[in-house]
PDB file of C-alpha atoms and ligand atoms in Angstrom:
ATOM      1  CA  MET T   1      -6.963 -22.243   3.107  1.00 81.00           C
ATOM      2  CA  SER T   2      -6.374 -19.448   0.776  1.00 94.00           C
ATOM      3  CA  LYS T   3      -3.635 -16.546   2.445  1.00 98.00           C
ATOM      4  CA  THR T   4      -4.545 -13.206   3.502  1.00 98.00           C
ATOM      5  CA  ILE T   5      -2.963 -10.344   1.982  1.00 98.00           C
ATOM      6  CA  PHE T   6      -3.462  -6.977   4.154  1.00 98.00           C
ATOM      7  CA  VAL T   7      -3.724  -4.046   1.036  1.00 99.00           C
ATOM      8  CA  LEU T   8      -3.035  -0.856   3.528  1.00 99.00           C
ATOM      9  CA  ASN T   9      -3.707   3.012   2.470  1.00 98.00           C
ATOM     10  CA  GLY T  10      -2.461   5.673   4.453  1.00 98.00           C
ATOM     11  CA  PRO T  11      -3.353   9.251   4.531  1.00 98.00           C
ATOM     12  CA  ASN T  12      -5.716  11.194   1.992  1.00 98.00           C
ATOM     13  CA  LEU T  13      -6.203   7.842  -0.084  1.00 98.00           C
ATOM     14  CA  ASN T  14     -10.243   8.058   1.336  1.00 98.00           C
ATOM     15  CA  MET T  15     -10.242  11.027  -0.705  1.00 97.00           C
ATOM     16  CA  LEU T  16      -9.502   9.324  -4.237  1.00 98.00           C
ATOM     17  CA  GLY T  17     -12.114  10.242  -6.779  1.00 96.00           C
ATOM     18  CA  LYS T  18     -12.498  13.648  -5.438  1.00 96.00           C
ATOM     19  CA  ARG T  19      -8.673  14.205  -4.939  1.00 96.00           C
ATOM     20  CA  GLU T  20      -6.458  15.510  -7.641  1.00 96.00           C
ATOM     21  CA  PRO T  21      -8.493  13.330 -10.320  1.00 96.00           C
ATOM     22  CA  GLY T  22      -5.295  14.485 -13.121  1.00 95.00           C
ATOM     23  CA  ILE T  23      -2.861  12.903 -10.718  1.00 97.00           C
ATOM     24  CA  TYR T  24      -4.784  10.084  -9.404  1.00 97.00           C
ATOM     25  CA  GLY T  25      -7.780   9.359 -11.643  1.00 95.00           C
ATOM     26  CA  GLY T  26     -11.470   8.855 -11.082  1.00 96.00           C
ATOM     27  CA  LYS T  27     -11.591   5.854  -9.513  1.00 98.00           C
ATOM     28  CA  THR T  28     -12.363   5.984  -5.578  1.00 98.00           C
ATOM     29  CA  LEU T  29     -11.212   4.072  -3.010  1.00 98.00           C
ATOM     30  CA  ALA T  30     -14.032   1.641  -2.727  1.00 98.00           C
ATOM     31  CA  ASP T  31     -13.478   1.168  -6.551  1.00 98.00           C
ATOM     32  CA  ILE T  32     -10.220  -0.094  -6.150  1.00 98.00           C
ATOM     33  CA  GLU T  33     -11.001  -2.222  -3.224  1.00 98.00           C
ATOM     34  CA  ALA T  34     -13.462  -3.819  -5.407  1.00 98.00           C
ATOM     35  CA  ASP T  35     -10.758  -4.434  -7.743  1.00 98.00           C
ATOM     36  CA  CYS T  36      -8.798  -5.733  -5.358  1.00 98.00           C
ATOM     37  CA  GLN T  37     -11.556  -8.435  -4.007  1.00 98.00           C
ATOM     38  CA  LYS T  38     -11.989  -9.111  -7.431  1.00 98.00           C
ATOM     39  CA  ALA T  39      -8.133  -9.783  -8.384  1.00 98.00           C
ATOM     40  CA  GLY T  40      -8.037 -11.804  -4.773  1.00 98.00           C
ATOM     41  CA  ALA T  41     -10.513 -14.015  -5.530  1.00 98.00           C
ATOM     42  CA  ASP T  42      -8.830 -14.567  -9.406  1.00 98.00           C
ATOM     43  CA  LEU T  43      -5.156 -15.235  -7.840  1.00 98.00           C
ATOM     44  CA  GLY T  44      -6.914 -17.650  -4.490  1.00 98.00           C
ATOM     45  CA  LEU T  45      -5.785 -14.468  -2.165  1.00 98.00           C
ATOM     46  CA  THR T  46      -8.165 -13.480   0.611  1.00 98.00           C
ATOM     47  CA  VAL T  47      -7.602  -9.738   0.370  1.00 98.00           C
ATOM     48  CA  ASP T  48      -8.249  -7.559   3.710  1.00 98.00           C
ATOM     49  CA  PHE T  49      -8.670  -3.899   2.493  1.00 98.00           C
ATOM     50  CA  ARG T  50      -8.140  -1.338   4.929  1.00 98.00           C
ATOM     51  CA  GLN T  51      -7.454   2.722   5.278  1.00 98.00           C
ATOM     52  CA  SER T  52      -6.685   5.012   7.858  1.00 98.00           C
ATOM     53  CA  ASN T  53      -5.429   8.604   8.182  1.00 98.00           C
ATOM     54  CA  HIS T  54      -3.471   7.950  11.307  1.00 98.00           C
ATOM     55  CA  GLU T  55       0.068   6.969  11.428  1.00 98.00           C
ATOM     56  CA  GLY T  56      -0.064   5.106  14.655  1.00 98.00           C
ATOM     57  CA  MET T  57      -3.287   2.788  13.392  1.00 98.00           C
ATOM     58  CA  LEU T  58      -0.581   2.284  10.145  1.00 99.00           C
ATOM     59  CA  VAL T  59       1.850   1.009  12.970  1.00 99.00           C
ATOM     60  CA  ASP T  60      -0.923  -1.225  14.388  1.00 99.00           C
ATOM     61  CA  TRP T  61      -2.088  -2.619  11.246  1.00 99.00           C
ATOM     62  CA  LEU T  62       1.845  -3.571  10.486  1.00 99.00           C
ATOM     63  CA  HIS T  63       1.849  -5.618  13.587  1.00 98.00           C
ATOM     64  CA  GLU T  64      -1.698  -7.575  13.200  1.00 98.00           C
ATOM     65  CA  ALA T  65      -0.228  -8.076   9.586  1.00 98.00           C
ATOM     66  CA  GLY T  66       2.751 -10.092  11.133  1.00 98.00           C
ATOM     67  CA  GLU T  67       0.525 -12.340  12.723  1.00 98.00           C
ATOM     68  CA  LYS T  68      -2.518 -12.821   9.987  1.00 98.00           C
ATOM     69  CA  ALA T  69      -0.780 -12.136   7.005  1.00 98.00           C
ATOM     70  CA  ALA T  70       1.229 -13.754   3.977  1.00 98.00           C
ATOM     71  CA  GLY T  71       2.268  -9.878   2.708  1.00 98.00           C
ATOM     72  CA  VAL T  72       1.646  -6.963   2.784  1.00 98.00           C
ATOM     73  CA  ALA T  73       0.612  -4.233   0.303  1.00 99.00           C
ATOM     74  CA  PHE T  74       1.352  -0.910   0.999  1.00 99.00           C
ATOM     75  CA  ASN T  75       0.184   2.566   0.148  1.00 98.00           C
ATOM     76  CA  ALA T  76       1.387   4.823   2.637  1.00 98.00           C
ATOM     77  CA  GLY T  77       0.501   7.984   0.726  1.00 98.00           C
ATOM     78  CA  ALA T  78       2.453  11.070   2.169  1.00 98.00           C
ATOM     79  CA  TYR T  79       3.956   8.917   5.428  1.00 98.00           C
ATOM     80  CA  THR T  80       5.587   7.084   2.475  1.00 98.00           C
ATOM     81  CA  HIS T  81       8.541  10.157   2.844  1.00 98.00           C
ATOM     82  CA  THR T  82       8.239  11.099   6.524  1.00 98.00           C
ATOM     83  CA  SER T  83       7.277   8.154   8.851  1.00 98.00           C
ATOM     84  CA  VAL T  84      10.712   6.261  10.589  1.00 98.00           C
ATOM     85  CA  ALA T  85       7.895   4.468  12.618  1.00 98.00           C
ATOM     86  CA  LEU T  86       6.550   2.536   9.282  1.00 98.00           C
ATOM     87  CA  HIS T  87      10.144   2.177   8.364  1.00 98.00           C
ATOM     88  CA  ASP T  88      10.250   0.555  11.412  1.00 98.00           C
ATOM     89  CA  ALA T  89       7.191  -1.128  11.869  1.00 98.00           C
ATOM     90  CA  ILE T  90       8.004  -3.430   8.199  1.00 98.00           C
ATOM     91  CA  ARG T  91      11.326  -4.380   9.794  1.00 98.00           C
ATOM     92  CA  ALA T  92       9.466  -5.586  12.636  1.00 98.00           C
ATOM     93  CA  ILE T  93       7.477  -8.001  11.228  1.00 98.00           C
ATOM     94  CA  SER T  94      10.181  -9.115   8.623  1.00 98.00           C
ATOM     95  CA  PRO T  95      10.480 -11.649   6.825  1.00 98.00           C
ATOM     96  CA  LEU T  96       6.618 -10.564   5.857  1.00 98.00           C
ATOM     97  CA  PRO T  97       6.730  -9.573   2.462  1.00 98.00           C
ATOM     98  CA  VAL T  98       5.577  -5.927   2.212  1.00 98.00           C
ATOM     99  CA  ILE T  99       5.407  -4.072  -1.244  1.00 98.00           C
ATOM    100  CA  GLU T 100       5.103  -0.281  -1.154  1.00 98.00           C
ATOM    101  CA  VAL T 101       2.778   0.859  -3.477  1.00 98.00           C
ATOM    102  CA  HIS T 102       1.537   3.846  -5.387  1.00 98.00           C
ATOM    103  CA  ILE T 103      -0.934   5.049  -7.408  1.00 98.00           C
ATOM    104  CA  SER T 104       0.989   7.881  -9.318  1.00 98.00           C
ATOM    105  CA  ASN T 105       5.167   7.966 -10.152  1.00 98.00           C
ATOM    106  CA  VAL T 106       6.580   9.420  -7.160  1.00 98.00           C
ATOM    107  CA  HIS T 107       9.887  10.041  -8.975  1.00 98.00           C
ATOM    108  CA  ALA T 108       8.136  12.054 -11.753  1.00 98.00           C
ATOM    109  CA  ARG T 109       7.127  14.714  -9.374  1.00 98.00           C
ATOM    110  CA  GLU T 110       8.325  16.557  -6.681  1.00 98.00           C
ATOM    111  CA  GLU T 111      11.424  16.180  -5.269  1.00 98.00           C
ATOM    112  CA  PHE T 112      10.080  15.600  -1.722  1.00 97.00           C
ATOM    113  CA  ARG T 113       8.163  12.679  -3.125  1.00 98.00           C
ATOM    114  CA  HIS T 114      11.530  11.161  -5.030  1.00 98.00           C
ATOM    115  CA  LYS T 115      12.422   9.994  -1.223  1.00 98.00           C
ATOM    116  CA  SER T 116      10.761   6.894   0.610  1.00 98.00           C
ATOM    117  CA  MET T 117      11.537   6.186   4.208  1.00 98.00           C
ATOM    118  CA  ILE T 118       9.178   2.604   3.234  1.00 98.00           C
ATOM    119  CA  ALA T 119      11.549   1.235   0.492  1.00 98.00           C
ATOM    120  CA  PRO T 120      14.385   0.671   1.976  1.00 98.00           C
ATOM    121  CA  ALA T 121      12.493  -2.492   4.528  1.00 98.00           C
ATOM    122  CA  ALA T 122       9.736  -2.984   1.879  1.00 98.00           C
ATOM    123  CA  LYS T 123      10.511  -6.156  -0.622  1.00 98.00           C
ATOM    124  CA  GLY T 124       9.877  -3.571  -3.596  1.00 98.00           C
ATOM    125  CA  VAL T 125       8.283  -0.771  -4.661  1.00 98.00           C
ATOM    126  CA  ILE T 126       5.276  -0.549  -7.735  1.00 98.00           C
ATOM    127  CA  CYS T 127       4.470   2.781  -8.861  1.00 98.00           C
ATOM    128  CA  GLY T 128       2.874   5.021 -11.577  1.00 98.00           C
ATOM    129  CA  PHE T 129       0.796   2.784 -13.146  1.00 98.00           C
ATOM    130  CA  GLY T 130      -2.453   4.079 -11.616  1.00 97.00           C
ATOM    131  CA  PRO T 131      -5.164   2.002  -9.651  1.00 98.00           C
ATOM    132  CA  HIS T 132      -3.393  -1.082 -11.293  1.00 98.00           C
ATOM    133  CA  SER T 133      -0.410  -0.707  -9.114  1.00 98.00           C
ATOM    134  CA  TYR T 134      -2.609  -2.554  -6.440  1.00 98.00           C
ATOM    135  CA  ILE T 135      -3.006  -5.367  -8.700  1.00 98.00           C
ATOM    136  CA  LEU T 136       0.328  -5.637 -10.083  1.00 98.00           C
ATOM    137  CA  ALA T 137       1.210  -5.860  -6.082  1.00 98.00           C
ATOM    138  CA  LEU T 138      -1.393  -8.586  -5.386  1.00 98.00           C
ATOM    139  CA  GLN T 139       0.554 -10.600  -8.687  1.00 98.00           C
ATOM    140  CA  ALA T 140       3.758 -10.170  -6.855  1.00 98.00           C
ATOM    141  CA  LEU T 141       2.714 -11.112  -3.674  1.00 98.00           C
ATOM    142  CA  LYS T 142       1.083 -14.312  -4.882  1.00 98.00           C
ATOM    143  CA  THR T 143       4.621 -15.335  -6.230  1.00 98.00           C
ATOM    144  CA  LEU T 144       6.466 -14.533  -3.549  1.00 97.00           C
ATOM    145  CA  THR T 145       4.185 -16.398  -0.852  1.00 96.00           C
ATOM    146  CA  GLN T 146       4.144 -19.363  -3.267  1.00 91.00           C
TER     147      GLN T 146
HETATM  148  C1  DQA F   1       0.967   8.293  -3.100  1.00 74.33           C
HETATM  149  C2  DQA F   1       1.522   9.310  -4.030  1.00 74.33           C
HETATM  150  C3  DQA F   1       2.025  10.168  -2.121  1.00 74.33           C
HETATM  151  O1  DQA F   1       3.309  10.982  -2.518  1.00 74.33           O
HETATM  152  C4  DQA F   1       1.486  10.617  -1.756  1.00 74.33           C
HETATM  153  O2  DQA F   1       1.581  11.627  -0.934  1.00 74.33           O
HETATM  154  C5  DQA F   1      -0.064  10.225  -1.491  1.00 74.33           C
HETATM  155  C6  DQA F   1      -0.369   8.899  -2.844  1.00 74.33           C
HETATM  156  C7  DQA F   1       0.326   7.890  -4.617  1.00 74.33           C
HETATM  157  O3  DQA F   1      -0.343   6.747  -4.389  1.00 74.33           O
HETATM  158  O4  DQA F   1       0.556   7.712  -5.767  1.00 74.33           O
HETATM  159  O5  DQA F   1      -0.612  10.146  -0.709  1.00 74.33           O
HETATM  160  O6  DQA F   1       1.286   7.465  -2.303  1.00 74.33           O
END
């Protein structure tokens, strides 16, 4: 049976395509999901792809991943920079590998994006490769969960 990877997306990522295309590109979240489903199938992984604008929902989904998933690719959006609750949720499901994902290179942007509350609890961080960041995270999770 193939392993399930949760791909979780936080606030405003439902606006991709319309939202600051100069930073995030023209792909919609549905386009990114389709790319992840294809990459997942090629890697022999089942991808469960979700988005919420609500911090508590993301906490609940991380807990669910702890029960059902082999790993998580997690773009927490702006909650990356603020959320102790998401940091704690990742620690609560340890040792499940959670990879922090960003479309943009957060380190080349505003100072407030340089700090991640998620990174110290995550297995690793992938940022700056556009939507391909998600595919790199799936490849890393394939290797980590083999
Ligand atoms: C983002 C970067 C965050 O700083 C920002 O708040 C987002 C998107 C990214 O994917 O580049 O919403 O996580």
